XYZ file of C-alpha atoms in Angstrom:
505
model
C -0.222 0.041 0.029
C 1.530 3.200 -0.924
C 1.497 6.494 1.371
C -1.101 7.971 -0.681
C -3.383 4.866 -0.524
C -2.918 4.962 3.486
C -3.780 8.553 3.611
C -7.059 8.028 1.683
C -7.823 4.600 3.756
C -7.597 6.405 6.837
C -10.068 9.379 5.521
C -12.461 6.653 4.739
C -12.637 5.118 8.537
C -16.120 4.720 10.149
C -14.980 7.182 12.967
C -14.398 10.127 10.391
C -17.256 9.189 8.481
C -19.384 9.976 12.060
C -17.663 13.143 12.755
C -18.466 14.685 9.284
C -22.470 15.660 8.793
C -21.877 15.561 4.995
C -19.930 12.258 4.667
C -22.536 10.802 6.832
C -25.502 12.125 4.648
C -23.723 10.929 1.493
C -23.082 7.399 3.039
C -27.097 7.212 3.945
C -28.457 8.577 0.837
C -26.091 6.158 -0.883
C -27.147 3.344 1.177
C -30.779 3.979 0.467
C -30.350 4.129 -3.270
C -28.389 1.070 -3.304
C -31.237 -0.809 -1.097
C -33.685 0.216 -3.547
C -31.942 -1.036 -6.535
C -30.896 -4.304 -5.000
C -34.897 -5.310 -4.129
C -35.507 -6.648 -7.728
C -32.018 -8.065 -8.093
C -32.370 -10.231 -4.845
C -36.027 -11.358 -6.203
C -34.934 -12.246 -9.623
C -31.656 -14.113 -8.430
C -34.263 -15.913 -5.740
C -36.394 -16.972 -8.885
C -33.414 -18.311 -10.657
C -32.095 -20.254 -7.804
C -35.915 -21.788 -7.247
C -36.450 -20.434 -3.638
C -39.075 -17.970 -2.153
C -38.232 -14.524 -2.977
C -37.833 -13.812 0.803
C -34.928 -16.511 0.719
C -32.914 -13.991 -1.480
C -34.056 -10.696 0.183
C -32.991 -12.023 3.707
C -29.851 -13.226 2.414
C -29.048 -9.890 0.917
C -29.661 -8.181 4.390
C -27.115 -10.760 6.116
C -24.545 -10.431 3.613
C -24.800 -6.699 3.486
C -24.575 -6.225 7.363
C -21.839 -9.014 8.107
C -19.531 -7.985 5.185
C -19.839 -4.281 6.480
C -18.372 -5.513 9.580
C -15.954 -8.504 8.747
C -14.930 -7.523 5.084
C -12.072 -6.046 3.870
C -12.904 -3.464 1.208
C -14.997 -0.389 2.223
C -17.987 0.511 0.808
C -18.403 -3.200 -1.366
C -21.778 -4.210 -1.477
C -22.419 -8.139 -0.920
C -25.658 -9.973 -1.420
C -27.625 -12.698 -3.106
C -25.722 -12.729 -6.437
C -26.454 -14.477 -9.982
C -23.502 -16.167 -10.090
C -23.962 -17.745 -6.910
C -27.403 -18.628 -7.251
C -26.791 -20.341 -10.564
C -24.210 -22.696 -8.708
C -26.636 -23.899 -6.057
C -29.849 -23.797 -8.253
C -29.438 -27.539 -8.689
C -29.299 -28.265 -5.017
C -32.338 -26.778 -4.462
C -34.046 -28.531 -7.295
C -32.772 -31.826 -6.511
C -32.685 -32.019 -2.795
C -34.497 -28.941 -1.376
C -34.023 -25.932 0.839
C -32.661 -27.666 3.869
C -29.531 -29.013 1.637
C -29.169 -25.521 0.043
C -28.648 -24.007 3.734
C -26.096 -26.658 4.178
C -24.556 -26.206 1.366
C -24.222 -22.255 2.148
C -22.761 -22.957 5.650
C -20.067 -25.706 4.078
C -19.325 -22.937 1.362
C -18.630 -20.399 4.101
C -16.317 -22.847 5.619
C -14.344 -23.460 2.483
C -14.117 -19.467 2.178
C -12.590 -19.086 5.738
C -10.116 -21.992 4.882
C -9.301 -20.475 1.614
C -8.404 -17.305 3.261
C -6.128 -18.947 5.668
C -4.561 -20.879 2.924
C -3.709 -17.297 1.286
C -5.825 -17.790 -1.931
C -6.273 -13.861 -2.194
C -2.804 -13.889 -2.828
C -3.328 -15.290 -6.257
C -5.211 -11.991 -7.445
C -1.883 -10.637 -8.408
C -1.583 -13.281 -11.243
C -4.755 -11.478 -12.881
C -3.432 -9.459 -15.955
C -4.723 -5.915 -16.650
C -6.379 -7.192 -20.142
C -8.656 -9.570 -18.355
C -9.402 -7.016 -15.562
C -10.343 -4.775 -18.215
C -12.403 -7.473 -19.874
C -14.031 -8.331 -16.749
C -15.186 -4.865 -16.606
C -16.420 -4.515 -19.798
C -18.192 -7.554 -19.812
C -19.665 -6.535 -16.568
C -21.437 -3.497 -18.147
C -22.648 -5.500 -20.959
C -24.394 -7.974 -18.154
C -25.769 -5.238 -16.664
C -27.480 -3.573 -19.413
C -28.633 -7.042 -20.580
C -30.075 -7.463 -17.722
C -32.472 -4.639 -18.210
C -33.741 -6.087 -21.322
C -36.501 -7.954 -19.947
C -37.843 -4.443 -18.406
C -37.644 -3.090 -21.926
C -39.158 -5.273 -24.422
C -42.655 -5.972 -24.717
C -43.794 -3.496 -22.079
C -46.368 -0.771 -22.646
C -44.979 2.222 -24.562
C -45.147 4.696 -21.578
C -41.958 2.638 -20.055
C -39.630 4.313 -22.676
C -40.553 7.935 -21.942
C -40.192 7.061 -17.927
C -36.809 5.620 -18.685
C -35.620 8.258 -20.736
C -36.945 10.791 -18.284
C -34.913 8.645 -15.336
C -31.653 8.875 -17.568
C -32.219 12.870 -18.045
C -32.423 13.321 -14.303
C -29.433 11.017 -13.189
C -27.535 12.828 -16.130
C -28.443 16.389 -15.651
C -29.203 16.640 -11.860
C -25.427 16.454 -10.814
C -24.634 19.464 -12.888
C -27.269 21.362 -10.631
C -26.755 19.664 -7.078
C -25.239 16.692 -5.692
C -27.041 16.911 -2.131
C -28.836 14.130 -2.808
C -27.687 11.391 -5.134
C -29.455 11.738 -8.848
C -30.628 7.936 -8.890
C -32.720 8.274 -5.671
C -34.484 11.549 -6.631
C -34.845 9.334 -10.222
C -36.576 6.642 -8.625
C -38.783 9.022 -5.932
C -39.727 11.243 -9.030
C -40.897 8.644 -11.281
C -42.533 6.584 -8.666
C -44.429 9.997 -7.559
C -45.568 10.644 -11.024
C -46.538 7.001 -11.667
C -49.030 7.375 -8.477
C -50.237 10.123 -8.871
C -51.401 9.705 -12.515
C -52.312 5.987 -11.991
C -50.181 4.711 -14.560
C -50.418 1.139 -15.217
C -46.338 0.146 -15.647
C -44.625 -2.902 -14.232
C -43.387 -2.604 -10.757
C -41.378 -4.222 -8.435
C -44.219 -6.052 -6.803
C -44.506 -7.731 -10.209
C -40.945 -9.452 -9.789
C -42.078 -11.258 -6.668
C -44.067 -11.361 -3.390
C -42.263 -9.356 -0.362
C -41.911 -10.585 2.930
C -43.878 -9.585 5.706
C -42.010 -10.873 8.669
C -38.168 -10.787 10.146
C -35.979 -13.503 9.200
C -35.450 -16.267 11.983
C -32.442 -18.499 12.777
C -32.547 -21.999 11.257
C -30.841 -24.685 11.511
C -30.312 -27.404 8.286
C -32.366 -30.654 8.958
C -30.321 -32.784 6.898
C -28.644 -36.111 8.057
C -25.198 -35.721 9.129
C -23.394 -38.393 7.080
C -20.804 -38.546 4.534
C -23.775 -39.090 1.828
C -24.937 -35.671 2.760
C -21.354 -34.523 2.448
C -20.872 -35.993 -0.900
C -24.056 -34.371 -2.108
C -23.238 -30.721 -0.839
C -19.502 -30.416 -0.872
C -19.163 -30.082 -4.735
C -21.369 -27.210 -4.902
C -20.213 -26.020 -1.711
C -16.981 -25.784 -3.243
C -17.938 -24.213 -6.422
C -20.036 -21.455 -4.457
C -17.119 -20.885 -2.678
C -14.456 -20.689 -5.624
C -17.096 -18.465 -7.903
C -17.939 -16.274 -4.468
C -14.432 -15.551 -3.738
C -13.306 -14.688 -7.354
C -16.524 -12.510 -8.167
C -15.763 -10.544 -4.897
C -11.928 -10.388 -4.960
C -12.208 -9.021 -8.604
C -14.790 -6.365 -7.614
C -12.489 -5.334 -4.519
C -9.763 -4.663 -7.312
C -12.249 -2.422 -9.219
C -13.219 -0.539 -6.542
C -9.513 -0.001 -5.192
C -8.932 1.844 -8.679
C -12.028 3.736 -8.422
C -11.142 5.086 -5.065
C -7.417 4.985 -5.272
C -7.610 2.911 -1.733
C -6.333 -0.392 -1.200
C -8.249 -3.373 0.427
C -7.413 -6.410 2.345
C -8.504 -9.418 0.069
C -7.438 -12.114 2.635
C -9.883 -10.378 5.119
C -12.330 -9.997 2.571
C -12.095 -13.577 1.603
C -12.596 -14.386 5.316
C -15.650 -11.984 5.460
C -17.193 -13.567 2.660
C -16.935 -17.059 4.695
C -18.193 -15.746 7.755
C -21.104 -13.635 5.809
C -22.082 -16.774 4.276
C -22.088 -18.685 7.249
C -24.330 -16.051 9.236
C -26.721 -15.957 6.239
C -26.969 -19.803 6.097
C -28.268 -19.923 9.850
C -30.918 -17.153 8.621
C -31.995 -19.425 5.920
C -30.759 -17.529 2.914
C -29.181 -18.799 -0.417
C -25.822 -16.894 0.451
C -23.975 -14.668 -2.077
C -20.858 -12.563 -2.682
C -19.985 -8.990 -4.145
C -22.718 -7.588 -5.921
C -20.649 -5.616 -8.811
C -23.839 -3.387 -10.137
C -24.980 -2.468 -6.466
C -21.271 -1.938 -5.554
C -20.848 0.611 -8.566
C -24.123 2.455 -7.900
C -22.757 2.731 -3.842
C -19.179 4.002 -4.977
C -19.360 5.394 -8.080
C -22.709 6.847 -8.708
C -23.562 7.785 -5.126
C -19.916 8.465 -3.862
C -19.977 6.091 -0.889
C -16.627 5.448 0.590
C -16.936 3.700 3.919
C -18.635 0.400 5.778
C -21.314 2.891 6.668
C -22.977 2.710 3.649
C -22.428 -0.961 3.186
C -24.143 -1.638 6.803
C -27.149 0.743 5.779
C -27.880 -1.038 2.379
C -28.390 -4.086 4.522
C -30.842 -2.253 7.348
C -32.457 -0.080 4.741
C -33.284 -3.299 2.573
C -34.810 -5.078 5.377
C -36.991 -1.820 6.588
C -38.356 -1.460 3.186
C -39.007 -4.866 2.054
C -40.706 -5.669 5.716
C -41.909 -2.176 6.884
C -42.778 -0.525 3.610
C -43.514 -3.316 1.626
C -46.543 -1.879 0.320
C -44.487 1.403 -1.139
C -41.883 -0.272 -2.265
C -43.837 -2.615 -4.397
C -45.437 0.123 -6.224
C -42.045 1.546 -7.549
C -41.853 1.361 -11.496
C -39.504 -0.983 -12.777
C -38.512 1.845 -15.318
C -36.829 3.857 -12.490
C -34.755 0.969 -11.558
C -33.974 0.121 -15.046
C -32.604 3.687 -15.788
C -30.271 3.417 -12.910
C -28.801 0.238 -13.663
C -28.354 1.374 -17.549
C -26.713 4.835 -16.325
C -24.387 2.175 -14.026
C -23.473 -0.033 -17.180
C -22.655 2.918 -19.165
C -20.272 4.392 -16.485
C -18.931 1.235 -15.712
C -17.933 0.293 -19.482
C -14.078 1.381 -19.888
C -14.589 3.424 -23.088
C -11.108 4.216 -23.608
C -10.060 0.692 -23.790
C -12.343 -0.004 -27.128
C -11.434 3.325 -28.660
C -9.709 2.739 -31.928
C -6.745 4.575 -31.051
C -6.228 2.030 -27.980
C -6.969 -0.980 -29.943
C -4.783 0.275 -32.586
C -1.826 0.213 -30.397
C -2.707 -2.678 -28.031
C -0.380 -5.976 -28.713
C -2.847 -8.316 -30.625
C -2.447 -10.665 -27.536
C -3.515 -8.186 -25.174
C -6.707 -7.622 -27.136
C -7.645 -11.185 -27.785
C -7.314 -11.764 -23.986
C -9.682 -8.800 -23.496
C -11.976 -9.629 -26.140
C -12.162 -13.386 -25.124
C -12.757 -12.435 -21.596
C -15.782 -10.378 -22.661
C -17.224 -12.923 -25.111
C -16.826 -15.819 -22.505
C -18.718 -13.942 -19.821
C -21.415 -12.687 -21.970
C -22.293 -16.349 -23.586
C -22.202 -17.673 -20.085
C -23.461 -15.066 -18.388
C -20.768 -15.923 -15.327
C -18.059 -13.462 -14.688
C -15.938 -16.318 -12.705
C -15.665 -18.547 -15.961
C -14.816 -15.530 -18.146
C -12.152 -14.349 -15.841
C -10.736 -18.002 -15.818
C -10.848 -18.412 -19.362
C -9.083 -14.977 -19.701
C -6.226 -15.877 -17.488
C -5.594 -19.067 -19.044
C -5.350 -17.347 -22.506
C -3.114 -14.586 -21.168
C -0.789 -17.383 -19.445
C -0.281 -19.242 -22.865
C 0.140 -16.140 -24.879
C 3.003 -15.119 -21.984
C 4.564 -18.348 -22.126
C 4.591 -18.298 -26.186
C 5.876 -14.804 -25.843
C 8.760 -15.464 -23.402
C 9.597 -18.650 -24.989
C 10.818 -17.345 -28.062
C 13.208 -14.925 -26.050
C 15.389 -17.845 -25.529
C 18.295 -18.569 -28.043
C 21.639 -20.628 -28.438
C 24.528 -19.186 -30.224
C 27.804 -20.581 -30.840
C 30.271 -17.783 -29.483
C 33.939 -19.335 -30.414
C 35.074 -22.725 -31.414
C 39.042 -21.810 -31.937
C 40.328 -24.315 -29.527
C 42.370 -26.824 -31.701
C 44.354 -30.056 -30.791
C 48.333 -30.802 -31.838
C 47.050 -31.538 -35.240
C 45.316 -27.982 -35.748
C 41.667 -29.571 -35.740
C 39.516 -27.471 -33.754
C 38.642 -29.809 -30.649
C 36.311 -27.620 -28.802
C 32.926 -25.612 -29.432
C 31.421 -23.070 -26.897
C 27.449 -22.547 -27.240
C 25.962 -19.448 -25.291
C 22.628 -19.928 -24.042
C 20.377 -16.561 -23.352
C 16.819 -16.187 -21.717
C 14.573 -17.780 -19.360
C 14.439 -21.284 -19.485
C 11.193 -22.995 -18.488
C 8.610 -25.800 -19.800
C 7.825 -23.419 -22.874
C 11.223 -22.620 -23.851
C 13.184 -25.764 -22.933
C 11.188 -28.032 -25.330
C 13.013 -26.428 -28.115
C 16.570 -26.342 -26.467
C 17.226 -29.669 -27.379
C 17.232 -28.895 -31.336
C 19.522 -25.959 -31.257
C 22.618 -27.798 -31.093
C 24.743 -29.375 -34.149
C 25.150 -33.252 -32.478
C 26.577 -34.602 -35.359
C 29.191 -31.905 -36.762
C 30.310 -30.555 -33.308
C 33.839 -31.286 -32.282
C 34.861 -33.718 -29.513
C 34.473 -31.314 -26.876
C 31.516 -29.035 -26.445
C 30.869 -26.438 -23.421
C 27.737 -24.908 -22.804
C 27.599 -21.367 -21.395
C 24.676 -20.710 -19.445
C 26.041 -17.627 -17.330
C 22.545 -15.334 -18.853
C 20.114 -17.743 -18.151
C 18.070 -19.297 -15.392
C 16.584 -22.857 -14.665
C 13.064 -22.505 -13.415
C 11.662 -26.101 -13.828
C 12.328 -29.876 -14.260
C 11.440 -29.530 -17.843
C 14.469 -27.816 -18.414
C 16.613 -30.143 -16.401
C 14.983 -33.119 -18.271
C 16.199 -31.203 -21.636
C 19.771 -30.646 -20.670
C 20.087 -34.354 -19.559
C 18.865 -35.162 -23.153
C 21.188 -32.960 -24.676
C 24.416 -34.448 -22.495
C 22.859 -38.005 -23.412
C 22.694 -37.241 -27.133
C 26.270 -35.799 -27.332
C 27.747 -38.989 -25.270
C 25.948 -41.268 -27.377
C 28.211 -39.883 -30.409
C 31.418 -40.072 -28.076
C 31.437 -36.359 -27.270
C 32.070 -34.836 -23.887
C 29.662 -31.855 -22.851
C 30.512 -29.485 -20.006
C 27.744 -27.104 -18.789
C 29.348 -23.800 -17.046
C 28.275 -20.579 -15.558
C 24.958 -21.960 -13.767
C 23.683 -19.275 -10.656
C 23.220 -21.149 -7.327
C 19.767 -21.427 -7.715
C 19.948 -22.932 -11.168
C 23.000 -25.176 -10.259
C 20.942 -26.532 -7.155
C 18.011 -27.415 -9.019
C 20.075 -29.123 -11.770
C 22.052 -31.240 -9.036
C 19.043 -32.310 -7.086
C 16.909 -33.499 -10.205
C 19.545 -34.592 -12.821
C 19.340 -38.292 -13.652
C 16.335 -38.755 -12.152
C 14.124 -37.391 -15.038
C 13.707 -38.917 -18.433
C 16.587 -37.736 -20.686
C 15.282 -39.036 -24.305
C 13.184 -37.167 -26.859
């Protein structure tokens, strides 16, 4: 963490926010507008998972409140997410709600174990091109999720959405006292109620609960058979949830120029899922769209906003469910469309940028976007993008290795060239060492061969196997090979492995 990031992090502490009425107002209003935008998402993800709508809503409440306390990224929102809902849907379909609760609890345990194992540190291996693809795919998915609210609907929906977009775009030019999305939601709801407009509403998405969540304990047999059923789904949920949460944390780090504690975030996700499971929720992870509303649109920066998202959500869906059910979906669609527009990295797709970027980098970004959009799963898109980036990197680095004869002027007493010296340059690992064997002239080289490796490094067993094969080939032709110049680490690796690996090609 840089000095500037430490200073910024200190500025966004809960205590400093509580001392500042302006900051507290921003956090509270951000929590309210984000909670309103979260309701239809939680309802739709509940339907996707095959559970009662209140299961998703209560999961979003407990996830938001717990991650505000335990998470490692300030102002990031967690709740019932589509990616985790897709993973656990088969459990509900095949075994019922009780097995779902047990799956969520086990997923939380897995996430805590992964945090202790340091899995969050793997985020450093995600290249920028994958991050850019992740962000652009996210923008497309957010927009595409609004299409059901824009197609096959009454014509009045379109002017309402347009009016909402105008409010969100123009109001900040006049004042930022109240978040523009909140004004848009309130204004469009007031117009709908005042004129009795017949438009799709939040209530059409699913029934809102009328009671508070209660503690539950999964009624499943505590046997190895039960573990065999839930463990694969729990592990998949834990991995998908952590990947999406840590990627979102990285995104918020960039937006706010502050650093997050990824290990704590991974641990916090596990704790939040365990608590959510005991309240009968479907579990979840970071909600990227709602996080963008909270951080980028509404300007929140502290844990207060995340905590209030959960509190406001519970109040809205239980105490004010009658009013919330009448909010037009057009208002929330306008908010999410603006989120998608502001989330997209427009610079990354500008012709000038694409012209300058290496083809491999552009390919990784495009593939990440394409796979994510086609599967509607950010985790799968990121994994595929990282794999392609790794292959592209290995291919590029492999061609940096070269073998050149540097001198062959050592002669014997008859004036015949007796020794040839080869110079090896570059990094040697599985991709580059596979070509190493073919770069020597075994038939025509003199009796003595020296391979100078002072400008290279041995990274893996594949290189040791290649060197064994080279020396074996020369010796089969009655020639002597000497490998010189190895640094300490390379020499130690070769001495430890040489002779214990296959030496034939």
